[in-house]
Structure formats: structure tokens, C-alpha cells
């Protein structure tokens, strides 16, 4: 167990920041139940992410020389192959996020295996990569999911909430699955996604102050780095990649990169490092 303040990250850094984005496009419940195809509003809201917002976000990451991981449903890769290829060409990681953003806790093990196999085939054929990471689309999974992921060649997930450091999940017949836990506090949906239905609180503004949102994120970052922990994000290009929000991210990145004691890494690098460290424990 790491003690607060202890240095254990690569390059002698105090804390680890693994920026991650969910490039969902229009996948999700509306696509799974078919209602998406009679709701153009939903489709265009989702498609804005890969079609328009992603490029703006990639430009910002390049300006700050920050690495990132993008969890992408394979259906999005099929529809926007050039945009997804650009993620890889700019040095970022593309990892699994279902085919159409399925809830892994709600589908059978055989269906989960089929989603993973189909996703792997699409990633290989269109992007030319073999992904090693996974984030469950629904934030939860089936009891057999860790075994299914390791059988599919996945070495890490960023799905659960059990710690603020990477930890291992034992899987029979394999090295453990590395979990890089997220936090709802670092999900841009919690503060910046506008939803008319349900209208709760009634008449209330569903979008938080940008200044307060940035302050919350910066405090989460500062606290995690001061204690030598690992922090990742659950940001979405269609939410954070809009013009006003990209300025918010720019200010956040300025705050993050002002410190010289942080290891900025893709999730796959964090997982590989964790597995290497575990061998010496």
C-alpha cells in the first residue's frame, strides 16, 4: 500500500495523471433501443463529438504535449475512421468501450464475448491496432466480465471506483486485470451536460458554473497529486469539446502542467508500469 506523500511513480514523480475521454458519438441507450433513429436531435448531439469536437480537443492536447486515452465504441470507429485514426497518429491510445455502448452488467457472458470479438476485429481492420484497455460503458459490469476481458487480451480497465490508485483484480489463468479507477467528480456529464428530461430540479439550471467546475476539477487534481495518487478523467468530447468548454480545459491543463511533480501518462502506460511494479512487491 502506498503511503501518502511517498514517491513511487516513474521519473521520480509524486503523482500520476491519466487523461481519458469517452468518444461515445451517438451510441448508448437510444441506439440500443432504436429510438435514436426517430430522434435526430439525439443523433446530432452525439455525432458532434467525433465530427466536430474531437479535432478541437486533439489540438489542445498537442499544444500542451499531453498524452491521453480515448475509449471508443467500435461502431464510432466504423462511422468516423479518419477521426479515430487521427487520435492514434497524434500519439494517443484508443481502447475498447463496447460496440454500441452496451451495459455489460445487463448482457450475458456470451453477448459480452461477442461484443469484445467484434470490437477487436473492427479495431484491427480499420485502425490496425490491438487494444489492451477497456472502460465499461455503463460504469458497472457482470461478475464474469473480468475473465472475459482477460480472455480477450485486455490488461486493464478503467471502470470501477474502488480506490484512487491502480489495483489488481485476480483472474483465473491470467495475470491480474489492472483497474485504473475513475471518479464521478471527474466526469464532465455531472456538471456540464444539459438535459431537459428529467427536468429536476424543476426550473433549475442543469449546467454548473464553468468557474466552479474548473475549481472542483483542480481541487481533485491537487488533492490526488499531493497524496501521490492516480487520477483519471471521464470527459466526453461532445461535452467538453465545445468552444466555451475547451477554454475551460485549457485553463485546467495550464493548472495541471504548472506542476513538475506529475507523471502524465496514457492508461496503457499506467497499467504496464503497475504490472511491472507488482512483480517486485
XYZ file of C-alpha atoms in Angstrom:
281
model
C 0.000 0.000 0.000
C 1.291 3.426 -0.888
C 1.659 5.907 1.937
C 0.518 9.478 1.264
C 3.422 11.542 0.027
C 5.597 8.579 -0.894
C 7.250 8.794 -4.311
C 6.675 5.673 -6.381
C 5.774 6.861 -9.882
C 8.170 6.780 -12.856
C 10.706 9.556 -13.253
C 10.506 10.222 -9.521
C 7.164 11.959 -9.909
C 4.866 12.411 -6.941
C 1.502 11.717 -8.608
C 0.032 10.290 -11.817
C -2.478 11.977 -14.148
C -4.059 9.789 -16.836
C -6.304 11.948 -19.003
C -9.100 9.892 -20.569
C -12.013 10.705 -22.869
C -15.049 8.654 -23.861
C -15.690 9.243 -27.557
C -19.224 7.852 -27.487
C -20.676 9.551 -30.552
C -24.426 8.823 -30.731
C -24.117 5.329 -29.217
C -25.892 4.442 -25.983
C -29.368 3.607 -24.759
C -31.173 5.420 -27.568
C -29.224 3.456 -30.175
C -29.677 0.178 -28.330
C -33.474 0.542 -28.075
C -33.829 2.000 -31.564
C -35.308 5.352 -30.523
C -32.214 7.141 -31.825
C -33.333 6.694 -35.427
C -36.533 8.691 -34.841
C -34.772 11.359 -32.767
C -32.424 13.406 -34.960
C -31.697 15.676 -32.009
C -30.072 12.797 -30.122
C -28.098 11.673 -33.152
C -26.667 15.088 -33.932
C -25.800 15.721 -30.262
C -23.749 12.531 -30.197
C -22.243 12.866 -33.648
C -20.951 16.318 -32.729
C -18.239 14.581 -30.671
C -16.269 12.753 -33.375
C -17.417 15.019 -36.219
C -16.652 18.409 -34.718
C -15.354 18.476 -31.131
C -12.617 15.840 -31.361
C -10.345 17.906 -33.612
C -10.548 20.871 -31.271
C -9.617 18.636 -28.347
C -6.702 16.998 -30.168
C -5.328 20.443 -30.993
C -5.427 21.388 -27.312
C -3.706 18.178 -26.204
C -0.992 18.749 -28.810
C -0.464 22.335 -27.623
C 0.184 21.114 -24.062
C 2.034 17.957 -25.201
C -0.272 15.856 -23.042
C -0.917 12.146 -23.736
C -4.443 10.771 -23.426
C -6.543 7.642 -23.761
C -9.758 7.583 -25.792
C -12.328 4.883 -25.011
C -14.277 4.426 -28.238
C -17.269 2.198 -29.104
C -16.341 0.216 -32.202
C -19.456 1.499 -34.007
C -17.946 5.007 -33.770
C -14.722 3.695 -35.322
C -16.753 2.328 -38.233
C -18.539 5.641 -38.838
C -15.622 8.063 -38.292
C -12.486 6.080 -39.206
C -10.348 9.063 -40.196
C -11.095 10.911 -36.974
C -10.262 7.842 -34.891
C -7.084 7.243 -36.892
C -6.069 10.841 -36.108
C -6.170 10.000 -32.393
C -3.556 7.291 -32.919
C -1.442 9.366 -35.306
C -1.124 12.042 -32.627
C 0.273 9.571 -30.115
C -2.812 8.850 -28.038
C -4.299 5.496 -27.099
C -7.585 4.082 -28.420
C -9.228 1.492 -26.150
C -12.436 -0.560 -26.014
C -15.791 0.902 -24.955
C -18.268 -1.657 -26.277
C -19.676 -1.806 -29.796
C -22.728 0.381 -29.310
C -22.071 1.391 -25.678
C -23.718 -1.716 -24.220
C -24.304 -2.117 -20.491
C -22.063 -5.084 -19.709
C -23.869 -5.801 -16.435
C -27.115 -6.349 -18.351
C -25.984 -8.667 -21.164
C -24.980 -12.311 -20.946
C -21.363 -13.507 -20.873
C -21.760 -14.842 -24.428
C -23.042 -11.461 -25.582
C -20.121 -9.725 -23.858
C -17.671 -12.049 -25.607
C -19.344 -11.280 -28.931
C -19.041 -7.523 -28.340
C -15.351 -7.850 -27.481
C -14.641 -10.051 -30.517
C -16.471 -7.719 -32.887
C -14.720 -4.673 -31.416
C -11.303 -6.301 -31.755
C -11.970 -7.143 -35.405
C -13.051 -3.576 -36.195
C -10.097 -2.025 -34.365
C -7.713 -4.305 -36.266
C -9.295 -3.868 -39.694
C -9.874 -0.107 -39.570
C -7.252 1.227 -37.160
C -4.633 -1.503 -37.451
C -4.288 -1.835 -33.689
C -4.809 -4.414 -30.960
C -6.238 -2.545 -27.985
C -5.321 -3.533 -24.439
C -7.675 -1.320 -22.405
C -11.385 -1.207 -21.647
C -13.872 1.082 -19.924
C -17.305 -0.347 -19.299
C -19.864 1.954 -20.922
C -22.336 1.795 -18.041
C -19.928 2.124 -15.117
C -20.721 -1.415 -13.980
C -20.225 -4.949 -15.206
C -21.196 -8.599 -14.933
C -19.422 -10.860 -12.423
C -17.776 -12.711 -15.314
C -16.618 -9.580 -17.139
C -13.005 -9.532 -15.777
C -12.468 -13.085 -17.081
C -13.981 -12.159 -20.438
C -11.737 -9.108 -20.702
C -8.537 -11.008 -19.946
C -9.544 -13.771 -22.389
C -9.903 -11.001 -24.987
C -6.370 -9.754 -24.339
C -7.319 -6.768 -22.215
C -4.762 -5.998 -19.486
C -6.527 -3.104 -17.781
C -9.908 -1.493 -17.267
C -10.907 1.968 -16.099
C -14.412 1.119 -14.975
C -14.755 0.794 -11.210
C -14.499 3.205 -8.261
C -12.739 1.079 -5.623
C -9.638 3.199 -4.954
C -7.740 6.262 -6.050
C -4.730 4.201 -7.089
C -4.486 1.371 -9.606
C -5.308 -2.036 -8.155
C -5.476 -5.598 -9.390
C -8.437 -7.913 -9.955
C -7.488 -11.630 -9.889
C -8.482 -13.594 -12.997
C -8.041 -17.364 -13.240
C -5.371 -18.421 -15.723
C -4.107 -14.899 -16.346
C -2.090 -12.141 -14.789
C -4.457 -9.892 -12.823
C -6.613 -7.326 -14.564
C -5.353 -3.857 -13.641
C -8.075 -1.440 -12.612
C -7.461 2.302 -13.041
C -10.431 3.666 -11.110
C -12.344 6.770 -12.096
C -14.347 9.266 -10.079
C -17.744 10.713 -10.835
C -16.321 14.061 -9.721
C -14.114 13.982 -12.821
C -16.992 13.194 -15.200
C -17.947 16.247 -17.244
C -21.528 14.934 -17.575
C -22.010 15.649 -13.854
C -21.518 19.386 -14.321
C -21.783 20.313 -17.967
C -24.335 18.089 -19.727
C -27.626 19.849 -20.347
C -30.689 17.634 -20.042
C -34.293 18.790 -20.409
C -35.728 15.489 -19.278
C -35.982 14.822 -16.426
C -36.392 18.467 -15.514
C -35.085 18.210 -11.971
C -34.769 20.364 -10.041
C -37.769 21.999 -11.701
C -36.723 25.152 -13.498
C -33.155 24.776 -12.301
C -30.095 25.371 -14.424
C -28.725 21.943 -15.367
C -25.269 23.311 -16.220
C -22.924 24.265 -13.390
C -20.806 27.379 -13.415
C -17.717 26.853 -15.555
C -15.592 28.592 -12.928
C -16.915 26.338 -10.179
C -16.463 23.266 -12.366
C -12.839 24.145 -13.079
C -12.279 24.827 -9.388
C -13.710 21.405 -8.478
C -11.535 19.612 -11.031
C -8.421 21.492 -9.953
C -9.041 20.661 -6.307
C -9.474 16.983 -7.163
C -6.220 17.114 -9.128
C -4.284 18.954 -6.421
C -5.512 16.635 -3.685
C -4.670 13.498 -5.655
C -1.226 14.708 -6.685
C -0.361 15.961 -3.176
C -1.077 12.460 -1.819
C 0.819 10.733 -4.618
C -2.272 9.083 -6.121
C -3.510 8.357 -9.648
C -6.302 10.450 -11.163
C -8.094 9.867 -14.440
C -10.979 11.652 -16.151
C -14.293 10.645 -17.685
C -14.523 13.543 -20.114
C -16.528 13.397 -23.342
C -15.548 15.372 -26.465
C -19.212 16.184 -27.220
C -19.474 17.785 -23.757
C -16.049 19.288 -23.081
C -15.007 19.860 -26.680
C -17.428 22.725 -27.289
C -15.923 26.209 -27.765
C -16.658 27.557 -24.271
C -15.668 24.327 -22.562
C -12.404 23.948 -24.493
C -11.343 27.198 -22.825
C -12.220 25.560 -19.521
C -9.999 22.598 -20.364
C -7.234 24.947 -21.464
C -7.264 26.581 -18.038
C -7.330 23.160 -16.367
C -4.355 21.961 -18.414
C -2.449 25.159 -17.576
C -3.041 24.438 -13.905
C -2.009 20.802 -14.227
C 1.172 21.404 -16.198
C 2.331 24.144 -13.836
C 3.462 21.347 -11.506
C 6.687 19.498 -12.257
C 5.966 16.543 -9.966
C 3.265 14.846 -12.037
C 3.649 11.866 -14.373
C 1.237 12.433 -17.280
C 0.609 9.079 -18.929
C -1.792 7.118 -21.109
C -3.761 4.475 -19.281
C -1.890 1.645 -21.019
C 1.411 3.024 -19.714
C -0.037 3.227 -16.192
C -1.186 -0.394 -16.414
C 2.153 -1.647 -17.767
C 4.001 0.209 -15.033
C 1.682 -1.205 -12.365
C 2.196 -4.771 -13.584
C 5.947 -4.260 -13.572
C 5.868 -2.851 -10.056
C 3.678 -5.692 -8.812
C 6.339 -8.206 -9.802
C 8.623 -6.650 -7.205
C 6.075 -6.458 -4.374
